Structure formats: structure tokens, C-alpha cells
Tab-separated table of C-alpha atoms in Angstrom:
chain	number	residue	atom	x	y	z
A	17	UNK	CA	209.709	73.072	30.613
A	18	UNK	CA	207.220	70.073	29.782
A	19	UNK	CA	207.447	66.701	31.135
A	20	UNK	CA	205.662	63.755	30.955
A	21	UNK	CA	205.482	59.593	31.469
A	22	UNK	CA	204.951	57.678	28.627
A	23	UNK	CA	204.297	53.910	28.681
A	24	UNK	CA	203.804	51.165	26.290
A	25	UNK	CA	204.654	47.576	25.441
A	26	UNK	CA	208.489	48.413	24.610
A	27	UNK	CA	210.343	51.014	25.751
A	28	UNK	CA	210.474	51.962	21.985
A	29	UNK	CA	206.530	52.436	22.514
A	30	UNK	CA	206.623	54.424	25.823
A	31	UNK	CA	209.418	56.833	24.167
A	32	UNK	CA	207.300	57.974	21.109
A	33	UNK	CA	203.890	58.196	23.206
A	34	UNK	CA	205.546	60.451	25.199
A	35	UNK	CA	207.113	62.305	22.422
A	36	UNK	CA	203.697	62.478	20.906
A	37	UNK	CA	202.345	64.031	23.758
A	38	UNK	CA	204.576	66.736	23.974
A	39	UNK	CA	204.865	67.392	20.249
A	40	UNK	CA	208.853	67.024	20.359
A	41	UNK	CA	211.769	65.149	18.437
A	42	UNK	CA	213.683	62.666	20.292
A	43	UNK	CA	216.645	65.167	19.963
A	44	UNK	CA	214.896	67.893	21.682
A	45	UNK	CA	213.827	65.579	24.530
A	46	UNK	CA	215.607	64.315	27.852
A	47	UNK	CA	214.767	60.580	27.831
A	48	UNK	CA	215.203	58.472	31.204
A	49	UNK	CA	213.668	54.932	31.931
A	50	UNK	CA	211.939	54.235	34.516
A	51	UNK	CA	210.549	50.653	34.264
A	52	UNK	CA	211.615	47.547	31.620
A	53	UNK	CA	208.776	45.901	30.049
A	54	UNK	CA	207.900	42.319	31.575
A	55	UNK	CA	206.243	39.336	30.469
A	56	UNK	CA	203.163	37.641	32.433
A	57	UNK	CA	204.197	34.557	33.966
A	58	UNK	CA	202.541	31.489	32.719
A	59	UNK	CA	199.004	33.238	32.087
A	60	UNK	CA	198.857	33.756	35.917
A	61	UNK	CA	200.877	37.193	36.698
A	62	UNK	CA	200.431	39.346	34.348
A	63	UNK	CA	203.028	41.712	32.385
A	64	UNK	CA	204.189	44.994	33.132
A	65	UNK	CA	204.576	47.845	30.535
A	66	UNK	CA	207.839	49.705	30.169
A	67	UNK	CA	207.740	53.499	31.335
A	68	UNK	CA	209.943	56.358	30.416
A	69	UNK	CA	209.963	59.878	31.798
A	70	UNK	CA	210.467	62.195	28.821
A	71	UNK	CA	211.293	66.200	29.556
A	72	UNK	CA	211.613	68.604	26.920
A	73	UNK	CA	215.293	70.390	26.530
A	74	UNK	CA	214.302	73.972	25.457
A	75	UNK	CA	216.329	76.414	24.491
A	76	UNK	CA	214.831	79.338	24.545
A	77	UNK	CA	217.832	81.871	22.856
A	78	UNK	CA	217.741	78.934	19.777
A	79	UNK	CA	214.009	78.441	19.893
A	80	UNK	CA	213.355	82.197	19.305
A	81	UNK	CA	216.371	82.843	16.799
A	82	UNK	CA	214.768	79.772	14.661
A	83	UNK	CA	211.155	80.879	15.555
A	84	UNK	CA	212.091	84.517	13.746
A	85	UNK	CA	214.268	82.907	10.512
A	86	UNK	CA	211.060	81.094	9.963
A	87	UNK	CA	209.270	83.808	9.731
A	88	UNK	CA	211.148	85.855	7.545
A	89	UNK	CA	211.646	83.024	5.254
A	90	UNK	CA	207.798	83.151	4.814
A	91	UNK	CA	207.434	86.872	4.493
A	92	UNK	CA	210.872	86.067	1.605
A	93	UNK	CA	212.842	88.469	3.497
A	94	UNK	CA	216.574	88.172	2.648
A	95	UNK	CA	218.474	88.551	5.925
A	96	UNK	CA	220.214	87.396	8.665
A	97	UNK	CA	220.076	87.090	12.213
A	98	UNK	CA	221.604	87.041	15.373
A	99	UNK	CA	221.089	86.117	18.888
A	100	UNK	CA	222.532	86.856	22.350
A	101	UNK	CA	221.290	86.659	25.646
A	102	UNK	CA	221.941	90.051	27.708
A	103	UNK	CA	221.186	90.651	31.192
A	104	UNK	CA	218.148	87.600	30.862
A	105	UNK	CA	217.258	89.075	27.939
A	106	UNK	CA	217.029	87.438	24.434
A	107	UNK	CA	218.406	90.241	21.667
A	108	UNK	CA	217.564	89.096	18.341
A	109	UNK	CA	218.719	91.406	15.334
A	110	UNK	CA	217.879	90.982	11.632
A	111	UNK	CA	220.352	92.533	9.106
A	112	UNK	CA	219.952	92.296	5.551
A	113	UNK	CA	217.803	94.135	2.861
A	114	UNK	CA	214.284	95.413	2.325
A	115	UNK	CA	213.898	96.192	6.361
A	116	UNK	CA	211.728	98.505	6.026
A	117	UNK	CA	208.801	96.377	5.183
A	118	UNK	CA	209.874	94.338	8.205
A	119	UNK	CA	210.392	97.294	10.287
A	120	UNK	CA	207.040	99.271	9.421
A	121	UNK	CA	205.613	102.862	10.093
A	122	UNK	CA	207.227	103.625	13.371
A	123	UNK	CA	208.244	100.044	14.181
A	124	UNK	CA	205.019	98.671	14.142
A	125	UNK	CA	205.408	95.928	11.807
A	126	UNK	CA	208.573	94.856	14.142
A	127	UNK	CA	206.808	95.901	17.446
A	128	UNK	CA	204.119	93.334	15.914
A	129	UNK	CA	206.705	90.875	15.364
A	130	UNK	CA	208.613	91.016	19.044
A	131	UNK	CA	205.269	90.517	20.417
A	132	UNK	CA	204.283	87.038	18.635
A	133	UNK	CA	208.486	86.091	19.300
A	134	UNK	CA	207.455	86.871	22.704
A	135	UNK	CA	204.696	85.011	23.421
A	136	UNK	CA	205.977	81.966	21.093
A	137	UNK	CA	208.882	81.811	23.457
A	138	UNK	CA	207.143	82.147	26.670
A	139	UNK	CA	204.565	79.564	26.066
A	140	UNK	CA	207.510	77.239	26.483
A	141	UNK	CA	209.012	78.813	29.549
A	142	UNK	CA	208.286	78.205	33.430
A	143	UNK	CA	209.127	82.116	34.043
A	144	UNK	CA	208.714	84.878	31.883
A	145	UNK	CA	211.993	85.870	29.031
A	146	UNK	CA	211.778	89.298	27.939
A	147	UNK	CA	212.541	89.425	24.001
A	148	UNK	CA	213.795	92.340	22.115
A	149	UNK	CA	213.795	92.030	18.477
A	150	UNK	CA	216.134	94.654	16.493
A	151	UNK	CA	216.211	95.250	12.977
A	152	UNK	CA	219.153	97.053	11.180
A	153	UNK	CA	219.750	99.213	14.432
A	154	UNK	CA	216.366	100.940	14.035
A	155	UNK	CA	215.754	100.964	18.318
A	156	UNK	CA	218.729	102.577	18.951
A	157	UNK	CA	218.174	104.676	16.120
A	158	UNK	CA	214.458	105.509	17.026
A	159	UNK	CA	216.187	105.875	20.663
A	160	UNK	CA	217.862	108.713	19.536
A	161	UNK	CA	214.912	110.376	17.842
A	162	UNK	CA	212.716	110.460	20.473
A	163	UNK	CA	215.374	111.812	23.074
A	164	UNK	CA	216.885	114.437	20.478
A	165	UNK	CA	212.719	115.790	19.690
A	166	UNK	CA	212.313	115.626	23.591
A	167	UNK	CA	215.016	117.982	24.680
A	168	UNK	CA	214.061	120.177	21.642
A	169	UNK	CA	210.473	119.888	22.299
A	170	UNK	CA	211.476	120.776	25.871
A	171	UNK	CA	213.711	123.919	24.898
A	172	UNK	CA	210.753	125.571	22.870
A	173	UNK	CA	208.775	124.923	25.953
A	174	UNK	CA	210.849	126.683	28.118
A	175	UNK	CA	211.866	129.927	25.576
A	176	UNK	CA	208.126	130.499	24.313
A	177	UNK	CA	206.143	129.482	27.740
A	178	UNK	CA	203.814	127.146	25.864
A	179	UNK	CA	203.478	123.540	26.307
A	180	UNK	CA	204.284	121.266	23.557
A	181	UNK	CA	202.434	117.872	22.556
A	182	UNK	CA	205.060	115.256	20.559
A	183	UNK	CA	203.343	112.938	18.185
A	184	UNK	CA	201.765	110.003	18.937
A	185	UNK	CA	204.310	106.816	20.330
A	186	UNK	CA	204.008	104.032	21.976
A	187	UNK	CA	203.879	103.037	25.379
A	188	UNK	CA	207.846	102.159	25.165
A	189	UNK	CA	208.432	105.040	23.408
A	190	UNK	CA	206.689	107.459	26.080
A	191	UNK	CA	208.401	105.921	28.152
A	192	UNK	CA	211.472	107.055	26.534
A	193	UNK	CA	210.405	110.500	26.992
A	194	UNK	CA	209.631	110.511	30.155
A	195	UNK	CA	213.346	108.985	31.322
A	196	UNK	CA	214.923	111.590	29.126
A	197	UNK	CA	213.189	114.416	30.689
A	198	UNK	CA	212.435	113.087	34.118
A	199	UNK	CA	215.478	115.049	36.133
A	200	UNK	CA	214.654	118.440	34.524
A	201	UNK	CA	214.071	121.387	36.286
A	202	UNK	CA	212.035	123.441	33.760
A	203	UNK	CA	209.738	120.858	32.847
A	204	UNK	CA	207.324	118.154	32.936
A	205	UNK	CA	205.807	115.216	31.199
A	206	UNK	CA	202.581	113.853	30.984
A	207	UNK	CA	200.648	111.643	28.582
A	208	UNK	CA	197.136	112.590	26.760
A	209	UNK	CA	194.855	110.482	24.627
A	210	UNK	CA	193.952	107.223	23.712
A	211	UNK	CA	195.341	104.613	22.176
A	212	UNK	CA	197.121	104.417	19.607
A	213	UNK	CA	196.758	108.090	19.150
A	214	UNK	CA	198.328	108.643	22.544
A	215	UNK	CA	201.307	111.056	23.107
A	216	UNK	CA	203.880	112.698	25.417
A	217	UNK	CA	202.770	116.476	26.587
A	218	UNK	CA	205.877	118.576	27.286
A	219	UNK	CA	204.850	121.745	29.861
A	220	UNK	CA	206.777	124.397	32.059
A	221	UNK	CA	206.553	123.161	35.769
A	222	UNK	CA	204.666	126.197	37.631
A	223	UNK	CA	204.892	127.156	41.127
């Protein structure tokens, strides 16, 4: 959260420098004075300026649902979207039509757009906010996916003796894998490859 002192002749003055520096409204700021202006005395003591102490009031859960309708608005994206804060984290999800553009091959397009919500939001914050951004259910959806192909992935595995690659995912999505299948007996997981071409190998555990 930015802060900062502002003076000036009034305290009218010393509010809006400080408002300029911080590139904030007056309703998004937390104004307290510190100091009344004075006049000089009779040429001899001079004046004093008024100062203000001016702190931003961020909302990050607000910031970050406003930060992704202006988006959408620009990409003309008819939809909706709400907000909560779970467990720290800020859960935005879009509903509405045409998602798919928004959601891209694989997510990217919305793994794209979590990422600049995320780092919009954090260049405001004192400690990191993890953001998830949703869009017509497509994680948990994708969630699914990747957990139903794992344990089939991991059954012809085990019946045929051969190890199995999955396609390429990301590094969240690996992830997912590698929770799914992480207590098994049979079998393990590893990752091969580079980026973005990267992906989950599923092979019999040997003795």
C-alpha cells in the first residue's frame, strides 16, 4: 500500500500533490493532516506550508474484478464476472458467451490473462495475492480431464508394461498429474522435454 506527504500553500494544494504522486482519486485515498498552512509574520518569520499524509485504500478483490471487466470490455466480450476471496485467494470467474476465444487452446489465452491480473494486482500489494481466474468452469473442467487421462494413461501402463507419455501441459497441469498419481503403487511420474512442449511420462515402478 503507497503512502506519501504532500505539501503546498493550502491544504487543498498538499492533497492533490499528493494525489498526483500516487496516481489516485481522492476516493481511493486515506487523507490525514498533518500541518495547517501559516502566514509569515510581518515579513520577518516566514510562513509554513500545510502538509497532508495521503495513503492509498486498495482493494485488491475490487481492483482485480474491475482490472478484468476492463479488459473484456476491450476484447467486446459479453460477460459477467464474479469475485470472492477464498482461503487468501482472489477467484475471479467470467460467465457469459463466446468463452472460448477468452479461454484459448488449452487455457492459454486465460492462463495469459491470470498472469497480467496477477501481476496488475500485486504491483499494488505489500505481500504477494495469488489470483485464479475461471472462465465458464473450464479449470475444474480441465481438472477432470487431466485426472480421468492420468488414471487411464496409468491403467494401459500397468496391463501392456509400456510407459506412456500424455501430451504436452503446463506446469499446473503436470502438476495435476503428478498429485493424481502420486500414492500409486504401480506407477510413476516424471516430466520430459522442454517448454512448452513439455509433458507428464507415465511408467511401471521396477524393482
Amino acid at each position: 500500500m503507497k503512502e506519501v506527504t504532500g505539501t503546498g500553500k493550502t491544504v487543498e494544494e498538499a492533497i492533490e500533490s499528493a494525489l498526483s504522486e500516487l496516481s489516485i482519486k481522492r476516493e481511493d485515498a486515506d487523507i490525514t493532516i498533518v500541518e495547517l498552512p501559516t502566514k509569515g509574520l510581518f515579513g520577518i518569520l516566514p510562513g509554513k506550508n500545510a502538509v497532508v499524509h495521503v495513503r492509498e485504500q486498495f482493494d485488491p478483490v475490487l481492483f482485480a474484478a474491475d482490472w478484468i471487466e476492463q479488459i473484456l470490455e476491450k476484447m467486446r466480450i459479453n460477460s459477467r464476472v464474479g469475485v470472492r476471496l477464498q482461503d487468501e485467494r482472489i477467484e475471479l470467474d467470467i460467465t457469459g458467451n463466446n468463452l472460448g476465444v477468452l479461454i484459448g487452446r488449452r487455457g492459454q489465452t486465460l492462463d495469459a490473462l491470470q498472469y497480467i491480473t496477477t501481476l496488475a494486482v500485486n504491483k499494488k500489494t505489500a505481500e504477494f495475492v495469488p489470483v485464479q481466474v475461471d472462465a465458464g468452469g473450464y479449470r475444474e473442467k480441465r481438472r477432470l480431464t487431466i485426472q480421468k487421462n492420468a488414471l487411464s494413461a496409468k491403467q494401459k501402463a500397468v496391463k501392456t508394461g509400456r510407459k506412456f507419455a500424455l501430451e504436452p501441459m503446463t506446469p499446473a497441469e503436470r502438476r495435476l498429474v503428478h498429485m493424481a498419481l502420486s500414492d500409486d503403487h504401480d506407477v510413476v511420474t516424471y516430466s520430459i522435454g522442454e517448454e512448452p512442449s513439455r509433458r507428464v511420462v507415465i511408467d511401471l515402478k521396477r524393482d
